[in-house]
CSV table of C-alpha atoms in Angstrom, one decimal:
chain,number,residue,atom,x,y,z
A,1,UNK,CA,162.0,-28.1,-168.7
A,2,UNK,CA,161.1,-26.1,-165.8
A,3,UNK,CA,157.4,-26.1,-165.1
A,4,UNK,CA,157.6,-21.5,-163.8
A,5,UNK,CA,158.5,-21.2,-167.3
A,6,UNK,CA,155.4,-21.9,-168.5
A,7,UNK,CA,152.7,-19.4,-169.5
A,8,UNK,CA,149.3,-19.8,-168.9
A,9,UNK,CA,146.9,-17.4,-170.8
A,10,UNK,CA,144.2,-16.3,-167.8
A,11,UNK,CA,140.5,-18.3,-168.5
A,12,UNK,CA,137.7,-16.7,-170.4
A,13,UNK,CA,135.4,-15.5,-169.4
A,14,UNK,CA,132.4,-18.0,-170.8
A,15,UNK,CA,129.4,-16.0,-168.9
A,16,UNK,CA,129.2,-13.7,-170.8
A,17,UNK,CA,129.0,-16.0,-174.3
A,18,UNK,CA,125.7,-18.4,-175.0
A,19,UNK,CA,127.4,-21.3,-173.7
A,20,UNK,CA,127.5,-20.6,-170.4
A,21,UNK,CA,129.8,-22.3,-167.9
A,22,UNK,CA,132.7,-24.9,-169.0
A,23,UNK,CA,130.9,-27.0,-166.3
A,24,UNK,CA,127.9,-27.4,-168.0
A,25,UNK,CA,129.2,-28.5,-171.8
A,26,UNK,CA,129.5,-31.5,-173.1
A,27,UNK,CA,133.3,-33.8,-173.4
A,28,UNK,CA,133.2,-33.6,-177.1
A,29,UNK,CA,132.9,-29.4,-176.9
A,30,UNK,CA,135.5,-29.3,-173.7
A,31,UNK,CA,138.0,-31.2,-176.1
A,32,UNK,CA,138.2,-29.3,-179.0
A,33,UNK,CA,137.7,-26.1,-177.0
A,34,UNK,CA,141.4,-26.5,-175.3
A,35,UNK,CA,143.0,-27.6,-178.7
A,36,UNK,CA,142.1,-25.0,-179.9
A,37,UNK,CA,143.1,-21.6,-177.0
A,38,UNK,CA,146.3,-23.7,-176.5
A,39,UNK,CA,147.6,-23.7,-180.2
A,40,UNK,CA,149.3,-21.1,-182.1
A,41,UNK,CA,147.8,-22.0,-185.7
A,42,UNK,CA,144.1,-20.6,-186.9
A,43,UNK,CA,141.8,-21.8,-185.5
A,44,UNK,CA,137.7,-21.9,-185.5
A,45,UNK,CA,134.9,-23.8,-184.5
A,46,UNK,CA,131.5,-24.1,-184.8
A,47,UNK,CA,128.7,-25.4,-182.3
A,48,UNK,CA,126.0,-26.9,-182.9
A,49,UNK,CA,123.9,-26.7,-185.9
A,50,UNK,CA,123.0,-22.9,-184.4
A,51,UNK,CA,126.2,-22.4,-185.7
A,52,UNK,CA,128.0,-20.3,-182.3
A,53,UNK,CA,131.6,-19.4,-183.2
A,54,UNK,CA,134.6,-20.0,-181.2
A,55,UNK,CA,138.3,-19.3,-181.8
A,56,UNK,CA,142.0,-18.5,-180.6
A,57,UNK,CA,143.7,-15.3,-181.0
A,58,UNK,CA,145.9,-16.8,-183.6
A,59,UNK,CA,142.2,-17.0,-186.4
A,60,UNK,CA,141.1,-12.8,-184.9
A,61,UNK,CA,145.0,-11.7,-186.3
A,62,UNK,CA,144.8,-14.3,-189.1
A,63,UNK,CA,141.2,-12.8,-190.1
A,64,UNK,CA,142.4,-9.6,-189.5
A,65,UNK,CA,139.1,-7.8,-188.9
A,66,UNK,CA,139.5,-5.6,-185.6
A,67,UNK,CA,135.7,-6.4,-183.6
A,68,UNK,CA,137.0,-10.3,-183.0
A,69,UNK,CA,137.8,-11.1,-179.9
A,70,UNK,CA,138.5,-14.5,-178.9
A,71,UNK,CA,137.8,-17.2,-178.0
A,72,UNK,CA,133.9,-15.7,-179.7
A,73,UNK,CA,130.6,-17.5,-178.3
A,74,UNK,CA,128.1,-15.6,-180.1
A,75,UNK,CA,126.4,-17.2,-183.5
A,76,UNK,CA,128.0,-14.3,-186.4
A,77,UNK,CA,125.4,-11.8,-187.9
A,78,UNK,CA,128.4,-12.7,-190.6
A,79,UNK,CA,129.7,-16.3,-191.9
A,80,UNK,CA,133.5,-16.5,-191.7
A,81,UNK,CA,135.2,-17.1,-195.3
A,82,UNK,CA,136.0,-20.5,-193.9
A,83,UNK,CA,133.1,-21.2,-193.5
A,84,UNK,CA,130.7,-19.9,-196.4
A,85,UNK,CA,133.0,-20.9,-199.3
A,86,UNK,CA,130.9,-24.5,-199.9
A,87,UNK,CA,128.4,-25.1,-198.3
A,88,UNK,CA,129.2,-28.6,-199.9
A,89,UNK,CA,132.1,-28.5,-197.8
A,90,UNK,CA,130.9,-28.2,-194.5
A,91,UNK,CA,127.6,-30.8,-195.3
A,92,UNK,CA,130.6,-32.8,-195.3
A,93,UNK,CA,131.6,-32.3,-192.3
A,94,UNK,CA,128.8,-32.5,-190.6
A,95,UNK,CA,128.3,-36.2,-192.2
A,96,UNK,CA,131.7,-36.7,-190.0
A,97,UNK,CA,134.1,-36.9,-192.5
A,98,UNK,CA,136.9,-34.9,-192.1
A,99,UNK,CA,138.6,-33.9,-194.7
A,100,UNK,CA,141.6,-30.7,-196.4
A,101,UNK,CA,141.3,-29.0,-199.2
A,102,UNK,CA,144.7,-26.9,-200.5
A,103,UNK,CA,145.1,-23.1,-202.2
A,104,UNK,CA,141.5,-22.1,-202.2
A,105,UNK,CA,140.9,-18.6,-201.8
A,106,UNK,CA,139.8,-16.8,-198.6
A,107,UNK,CA,138.6,-13.2,-198.0
A,108,UNK,CA,140.6,-11.8,-195.2
A,109,UNK,CA,141.1,-8.2,-194.0
A,110,UNK,CA,144.7,-6.8,-194.3
A,111,UNK,CA,145.2,-3.1,-194.0
A,112,UNK,CA,141.8,-2.0,-193.7
A,113,UNK,CA,140.2,-3.8,-196.9
A,114,UNK,CA,139.0,-7.5,-197.7
A,115,UNK,CA,142.4,-9.4,-200.0
A,116,UNK,CA,142.1,-12.4,-201.3
A,117,UNK,CA,144.3,-15.3,-199.8
A,118,UNK,CA,144.9,-19.0,-200.6
A,119,UNK,CA,144.7,-21.4,-197.6
A,120,UNK,CA,144.8,-25.1,-197.3
A,121,UNK,CA,142.0,-25.6,-194.4
A,122,UNK,CA,141.7,-29.2,-192.9
A,123,UNK,CA,138.1,-29.6,-191.7
A,124,UNK,CA,137.5,-32.3,-188.1
A,125,UNK,CA,133.5,-33.6,-187.0
A,126,UNK,CA,134.4,-32.9,-183.3
A,127,UNK,CA,131.4,-35.5,-181.8
A,128,UNK,CA,129.2,-35.7,-178.7
A,129,UNK,CA,129.1,-39.4,-176.6
A,130,UNK,CA,126.7,-40.7,-178.3
A,131,UNK,CA,128.6,-40.6,-181.4
A,132,UNK,CA,126.7,-37.1,-183.2
A,133,UNK,CA,128.7,-34.8,-184.7
A,134,UNK,CA,128.1,-31.4,-183.0
A,135,UNK,CA,130.1,-29.3,-184.3
A,136,UNK,CA,133.5,-28.6,-186.9
A,137,UNK,CA,136.6,-27.5,-186.3
A,138,UNK,CA,138.7,-25.9,-188.8
A,139,UNK,CA,142.3,-25.0,-188.7
A,140,UNK,CA,143.7,-22.6,-191.0
A,141,UNK,CA,147.3,-21.7,-193.2
A,142,UNK,CA,148.0,-19.7,-196.1
A,143,UNK,CA,148.9,-20.9,-198.1
A,144,UNK,CA,150.5,-18.6,-200.8
A,145,UNK,CA,151.3,-15.2,-201.0
A,146,UNK,CA,148.8,-12.5,-200.6
A,147,UNK,CA,148.0,-11.5,-204.1
A,148,UNK,CA,147.4,-7.3,-204.8
A,149,UNK,CA,144.1,-6.3,-203.5
A,150,UNK,CA,141.6,-4.9,-205.7
A,151,UNK,CA,141.0,-1.0,-205.9
A,152,UNK,CA,138.2,0.6,-203.8
A,153,UNK,CA,134.6,1.7,-205.5
A,154,UNK,CA,133.1,4.9,-204.6
A,155,UNK,CA,132.4,5.2,-201.0
A,156,UNK,CA,128.4,4.8,-200.5
A,157,UNK,CA,126.7,7.0,-197.5
A,158,UNK,CA,124.1,4.1,-196.2
A,159,UNK,CA,122.9,4.4,-192.6
A,160,UNK,CA,122.8,0.5,-190.6
A,161,UNK,CA,119.3,0.5,-188.9
A,162,UNK,CA,120.2,-3.2,-186.3
A,163,UNK,CA,118.9,-3.4,-182.0
A,164,UNK,CA,121.0,-6.0,-181.7
A,165,UNK,CA,124.0,-4.4,-180.7
A,166,UNK,CA,126.5,-7.1,-181.9
A,167,UNK,CA,125.1,-6.9,-185.2
A,168,UNK,CA,125.1,-3.5,-185.5
A,169,UNK,CA,128.6,-3.1,-184.3
A,170,UNK,CA,129.4,-6.1,-186.9
A,171,UNK,CA,127.6,-4.4,-189.6
A,172,UNK,CA,129.0,-0.8,-188.8
A,173,UNK,CA,133.0,-2.2,-189.1
A,174,UNK,CA,132.2,-4.5,-192.0
A,175,UNK,CA,130.7,-1.6,-194.3
A,176,UNK,CA,134.1,0.8,-193.3
A,177,UNK,CA,136.5,-1.7,-193.4
A,178,UNK,CA,134.9,-2.0,-197.4
A,179,UNK,CA,136.0,1.3,-197.2
A,180,UNK,CA,132.1,3.2,-196.9
A,181,UNK,CA,130.3,6.4,-194.7
A,182,UNK,CA,128.5,4.3,-192.6
A,183,UNK,CA,126.1,5.4,-189.2
A,184,UNK,CA,123.7,3.3,-187.0
A,185,UNK,CA,120.8,4.1,-185.4
A,186,UNK,CA,119.2,0.8,-182.9
A,187,UNK,CA,115.7,1.8,-184.4
A,188,UNK,CA,112.7,2.4,-186.7
A,189,UNK,CA,111.7,5.3,-184.9
A,190,UNK,CA,115.9,6.6,-184.7
A,191,UNK,CA,116.4,6.1,-188.4
A,192,UNK,CA,113.5,8.3,-189.5
A,193,UNK,CA,115.1,12.3,-188.6
A,194,UNK,CA,118.4,10.6,-188.9
A,195,UNK,CA,117.8,10.2,-192.3
A,196,UNK,CA,117.5,14.0,-191.9
A,197,UNK,CA,120.5,15.2,-190.8
A,198,UNK,CA,123.1,14.1,-193.9
A,199,UNK,CA,122.2,12.5,-198.0
A,200,UNK,CA,121.6,8.8,-197.4
A,201,UNK,CA,123.0,6.2,-200.2
A,202,UNK,CA,121.3,3.8,-198.5
A,203,UNK,CA,119.4,2.1,-196.6
A,204,UNK,CA,120.4,-1.2,-195.3
A,205,UNK,CA,118.2,-1.8,-192.5
A,206,UNK,CA,116.8,-5.6,-190.1
A,207,UNK,CA,113.4,-6.4,-191.5
A,208,UNK,CA,112.7,-7.5,-188.0
A,209,UNK,CA,112.6,-4.5,-185.7
A,210,UNK,CA,110.5,-4.3,-182.4
A,211,UNK,CA,108.2,-1.3,-183.2
A,212,UNK,CA,108.3,-0.6,-186.1
A,213,UNK,CA,109.7,-3.0,-188.7
A,214,UNK,CA,111.5,-2.9,-191.1
A,215,UNK,CA,109.0,-2.4,-194.2
A,216,UNK,CA,107.1,0.3,-192.7
A,217,UNK,CA,110.2,2.5,-192.4
A,218,UNK,CA,111.6,2.1,-195.9
A,219,UNK,CA,107.4,2.9,-196.7
A,220,UNK,CA,108.8,6.3,-194.9
A,221,UNK,CA,111.3,6.8,-195.8
A,222,UNK,CA,111.0,6.6,-199.3
A,223,UNK,CA,108.5,9.0,-198.8
A,224,UNK,CA,111.0,11.2,-197.5
A,225,UNK,CA,113.7,10.8,-199.8
A,226,UNK,CA,112.6,8.7,-203.2
A,227,UNK,CA,116.0,7.8,-204.5
A,228,UNK,CA,116.6,6.1,-201.0
A,229,UNK,CA,118.4,2.0,-202.2
A,230,UNK,CA,116.7,-0.9,-200.1
A,231,UNK,CA,118.8,-3.5,-198.1
A,232,UNK,CA,117.0,-4.9,-195.8
A,233,UNK,CA,117.9,-7.9,-193.8
A,234,UNK,CA,116.8,-10.5,-192.7
A,235,UNK,CA,116.5,-13.7,-191.1
A,236,UNK,CA,114.0,-14.9,-192.9
A,237,UNK,CA,114.9,-14.8,-196.7
A,238,UNK,CA,113.1,-12.3,-199.0
A,239,UNK,CA,109.1,-13.3,-198.3
A,240,UNK,CA,108.1,-10.4,-196.5
A,241,UNK,CA,109.8,-7.8,-199.4
A,242,UNK,CA,109.2,-10.3,-202.0
A,243,UNK,CA,106.4,-8.6,-203.3
A,244,UNK,CA,106.9,-4.4,-202.4
A,245,UNK,CA,105.9,-2.0,-204.5
A,246,UNK,CA,109.7,-0.2,-204.8
A,247,UNK,CA,113.4,-2.5,-205.6
A,248,UNK,CA,114.6,-3.4,-202.9
A,249,UNK,CA,118.5,-5.9,-202.3
A,250,UNK,CA,117.8,-8.7,-199.3
A,251,UNK,CA,120.2,-10.0,-198.3
A,252,UNK,CA,119.6,-13.9,-195.7
A,253,UNK,CA,121.3,-14.3,-192.0
A,254,UNK,CA,123.8,-15.2,-192.6
A,255,UNK,CA,125.0,-13.6,-194.9
A,256,UNK,CA,128.6,-14.2,-196.5
A,257,UNK,CA,130.5,-11.8,-197.3
A,258,UNK,CA,130.6,-12.3,-201.0
A,259,UNK,CA,127.0,-11.7,-200.8
A,260,UNK,CA,127.2,-8.5,-199.4
A,261,UNK,CA,130.1,-7.0,-201.5
A,262,UNK,CA,127.1,-8.2,-204.5
A,263,UNK,CA,124.9,-6.5,-203.2
A,264,UNK,CA,126.5,-3.0,-202.4
A,265,UNK,CA,127.8,-3.4,-206.3
A,266,UNK,CA,124.5,-3.6,-207.8
A,267,UNK,CA,123.6,-0.5,-206.3
A,268,UNK,CA,126.5,2.0,-206.2
A,269,UNK,CA,125.8,1.2,-210.1
A,270,UNK,CA,121.9,2.6,-210.0
A,271,UNK,CA,122.5,4.7,-208.9
A,272,UNK,CA,125.8,5.9,-211.2
A,273,UNK,CA,123.7,4.8,-214.4
A,274,UNK,CA,120.8,7.5,-212.2
A,275,UNK,CA,122.7,9.9,-212.3
A,276,UNK,CA,123.8,10.2,-215.1
């Protein structure tokens, strides 16, 4: 083979990610990323207990979500399906065990809608120089033909309130892919006038916002729009929202797609029942 025939892809700009420059990486991370980026098979690396997410172009294409751009490099606000389908499997890998799992149904995106796809999954611990498991490398391959997707449900009108730009974009893209109508603002102060600009079914807000908190926003919003449904997102579980005087649904970051779908389905049924 002539070396001049080889294709060398451009190096990613790692300075834009939370990992910093490669010169500062531990050897295990450097080796795992070299394997990941040079592999034509979908691969996903979770690094550190913070679960920094890295992936190759093959994984981005396999997952099907339009906002995924390799190589990643940030902690996801929504766990990828290869990480969320079984906490016991991930814990097994964190304890240093390689394992494979056949024909596990994962939610991927096809034609703008979530679809269950059976996948073969291979988990490999990645170790630091001292032998500590510092990350998990996952390889995915489709195991069977894609089944027919479920029919879409009635769209909900959702206002997303999130100050983090990346989290706001991901939430909006996910909700739109699920078939809902979405608008977004970056603060509670901006949300109140946005609620007056058109009908909203669900206020989808982070609890910990700068300035007006999500809880303060919800109180003022309900005073003006009593039929508004509340869906909180929090890094602290439901500790801050458990004893509120109004019905709320809460998702803890990072949440799973199935949890989001369940919350939206529950709210949609509640709205349907109240409209009878």
